[in-house]
Amino acid sequence: MLISLFLFWAMPAVGDKVDDEVMINLAWDSGCFNCHDVHKTLRGPAWLDVAERYRGDDTAFERLVVKVREGGSGNWGTVSMSPNRRVPMEDIHTLVAWLLTLEE
């Protein structure tokens, strides 16, 4: 958990386009865009919608890391999220932390 908190607080500012580009590339490399988009709902919810739903929820980071890693359903309708066990935990932590900072 300490690593998760460190990664969350160590994240660079999202307003910096270079950092956004790095995160987008990591998301592509991790296969996230097979089901998600930043702005629109595909098979899974838009990341801006996820960020809005969980903004201010202090427990969201850990719950979303588990959801991304293990998969599941029920939070965004009937479509289930596939597990992502091939994606390194460090990358999942980094991406979830970044996703939670997104704003329109």
Short mmCIF file of C-alpha atoms in Angstrom, two decimals:
data_model
loop_
_atom_site.label_atom_id
_atom_site.label_comp_id
_atom_site.label_asym_id
_atom_site.label_seq_id
_atom_site.Cartn_x
_atom_site.Cartn_y
_atom_site.Cartn_z
CA MET A 1 0.00 0.00 0.00
CA LEU A 2 2.87 2.37 0.74
CA ILE A 3 4.16 1.87 -2.79
CA SER A 4 0.70 2.67 -4.16
CA LEU A 5 0.52 5.87 -2.15
CA PHE A 6 4.02 6.86 -3.19
CA LEU A 7 3.24 6.28 -6.86
CA PHE A 8 0.04 8.29 -6.57
CA TRP A 9 1.74 11.28 -4.93
CA ALA A 10 4.82 11.02 -7.16
CA MET A 11 2.78 11.32 -10.35
CA PRO A 12 3.73 14.30 -12.51
CA ALA A 13 1.22 17.03 -13.21
CA VAL A 14 -1.40 15.85 -15.70
CA GLY A 15 -1.57 19.25 -17.37
CA ASP A 16 1.89 18.65 -18.79
CA LYS A 17 1.31 17.31 -22.33
CA VAL A 18 4.54 15.28 -22.26
CA ASP A 19 3.33 13.42 -19.18
CA ASP A 20 -0.08 12.80 -20.74
CA GLU A 21 1.64 11.43 -23.81
CA VAL A 22 3.75 9.07 -21.70
CA MET A 23 0.64 7.82 -19.90
CA ILE A 24 -1.29 7.39 -23.15
CA ASN A 25 1.60 5.38 -24.58
CA LEU A 26 1.73 3.22 -21.45
CA ALA A 27 -2.02 2.65 -21.74
CA TRP A 28 -1.63 1.61 -25.40
CA ASP A 29 1.24 -0.72 -24.53
CA SER A 30 -0.84 -2.23 -21.70
CA GLY A 31 -3.85 -2.90 -23.94
CA CYS A 32 -6.18 -0.49 -22.14
CA PHE A 33 -7.44 1.09 -25.35
CA ASN A 34 -8.82 -2.24 -26.55
CA CYS A 35 -11.83 -1.46 -24.34
CA HIS A 36 -11.44 2.12 -23.08
CA ASP A 37 -11.01 5.65 -24.38
CA VAL A 38 -10.22 8.80 -22.45
CA HIS A 39 -13.27 10.70 -23.71
CA LYS A 40 -15.93 8.23 -24.86
CA THR A 41 -17.47 4.97 -23.74
CA LEU A 42 -16.41 1.96 -25.77
CA ARG A 43 -16.73 -1.53 -24.33
CA GLY A 44 -15.71 -0.01 -20.99
CA PRO A 45 -16.36 3.43 -19.53
CA ALA A 46 -14.56 6.57 -20.65
CA TRP A 47 -11.72 7.37 -18.28
CA LEU A 48 -13.03 10.89 -17.72
CA ASP A 49 -16.26 9.31 -16.46
CA VAL A 50 -14.31 7.01 -14.14
CA ALA A 51 -12.30 9.95 -12.79
CA GLU A 52 -15.48 11.94 -12.19
CA ARG A 53 -17.25 9.06 -10.44
CA TYR A 54 -14.38 8.39 -8.04
CA ARG A 55 -13.14 11.96 -7.49
CA GLY A 56 -12.87 12.56 -3.75
CA ASP A 57 -13.17 8.85 -2.90
CA ASP A 58 -10.13 8.02 -0.78
CA THR A 59 -10.62 4.28 -1.27
CA ALA A 60 -11.00 4.37 -5.06
CA PHE A 61 -7.32 3.96 -5.93
CA GLU A 62 -6.89 0.57 -4.24
CA ARG A 63 -10.29 -0.70 -5.42
CA LEU A 64 -9.58 0.28 -9.03
CA VAL A 65 -6.13 -1.31 -8.97
CA VAL A 66 -7.75 -4.59 -7.89
CA LYS A 67 -10.50 -4.21 -10.52
CA VAL A 68 -7.95 -3.60 -13.30
CA ARG A 69 -5.78 -6.51 -12.18
CA GLU A 70 -8.51 -9.07 -11.43
CA GLY A 71 -11.34 -7.90 -13.68
CA GLY A 72 -14.99 -7.93 -12.68
CA SER A 73 -18.37 -6.45 -13.47
CA GLY A 74 -21.29 -4.54 -12.05
CA ASN A 75 -19.85 -1.05 -11.67
CA TRP A 76 -20.63 0.15 -15.21
CA GLY A 77 -23.45 -2.08 -16.41
CA THR A 78 -23.40 -5.70 -17.49
CA VAL A 79 -20.18 -5.77 -19.52
CA SER A 80 -17.39 -7.32 -17.48
CA MET A 81 -13.81 -6.12 -17.40
CA SER A 82 -11.22 -8.69 -18.37
CA PRO A 83 -8.39 -9.35 -15.91
CA ASN A 84 -5.06 -7.72 -16.75
CA ARG A 85 -2.61 -9.97 -14.94
CA ARG A 86 0.02 -9.65 -17.67
CA VAL A 87 0.33 -5.90 -17.00
CA PRO A 88 2.94 -5.21 -14.29
CA MET A 89 1.45 -3.97 -11.00
CA GLU A 90 3.67 -0.88 -11.14
CA ASP A 91 2.12 0.06 -14.49
CA ILE A 92 -1.41 -0.55 -13.18
CA HIS A 93 -0.68 1.68 -10.17
CA THR A 94 0.75 4.39 -12.40
CA LEU A 95 -2.15 4.32 -14.85
CA VAL A 96 -4.88 4.25 -12.20
CA ALA A 97 -3.23 7.14 -10.32
CA TRP A 98 -3.07 9.16 -13.55
CA LEU A 99 -6.63 8.25 -14.55
CA LEU A 100 -7.96 9.52 -11.23
CA THR A 101 -6.43 12.95 -11.87
CA LEU A 102 -8.13 13.45 -15.24
CA GLU A 103 -10.47 16.39 -15.65
CA GLU A 104 -12.24 17.74 -18.71
#
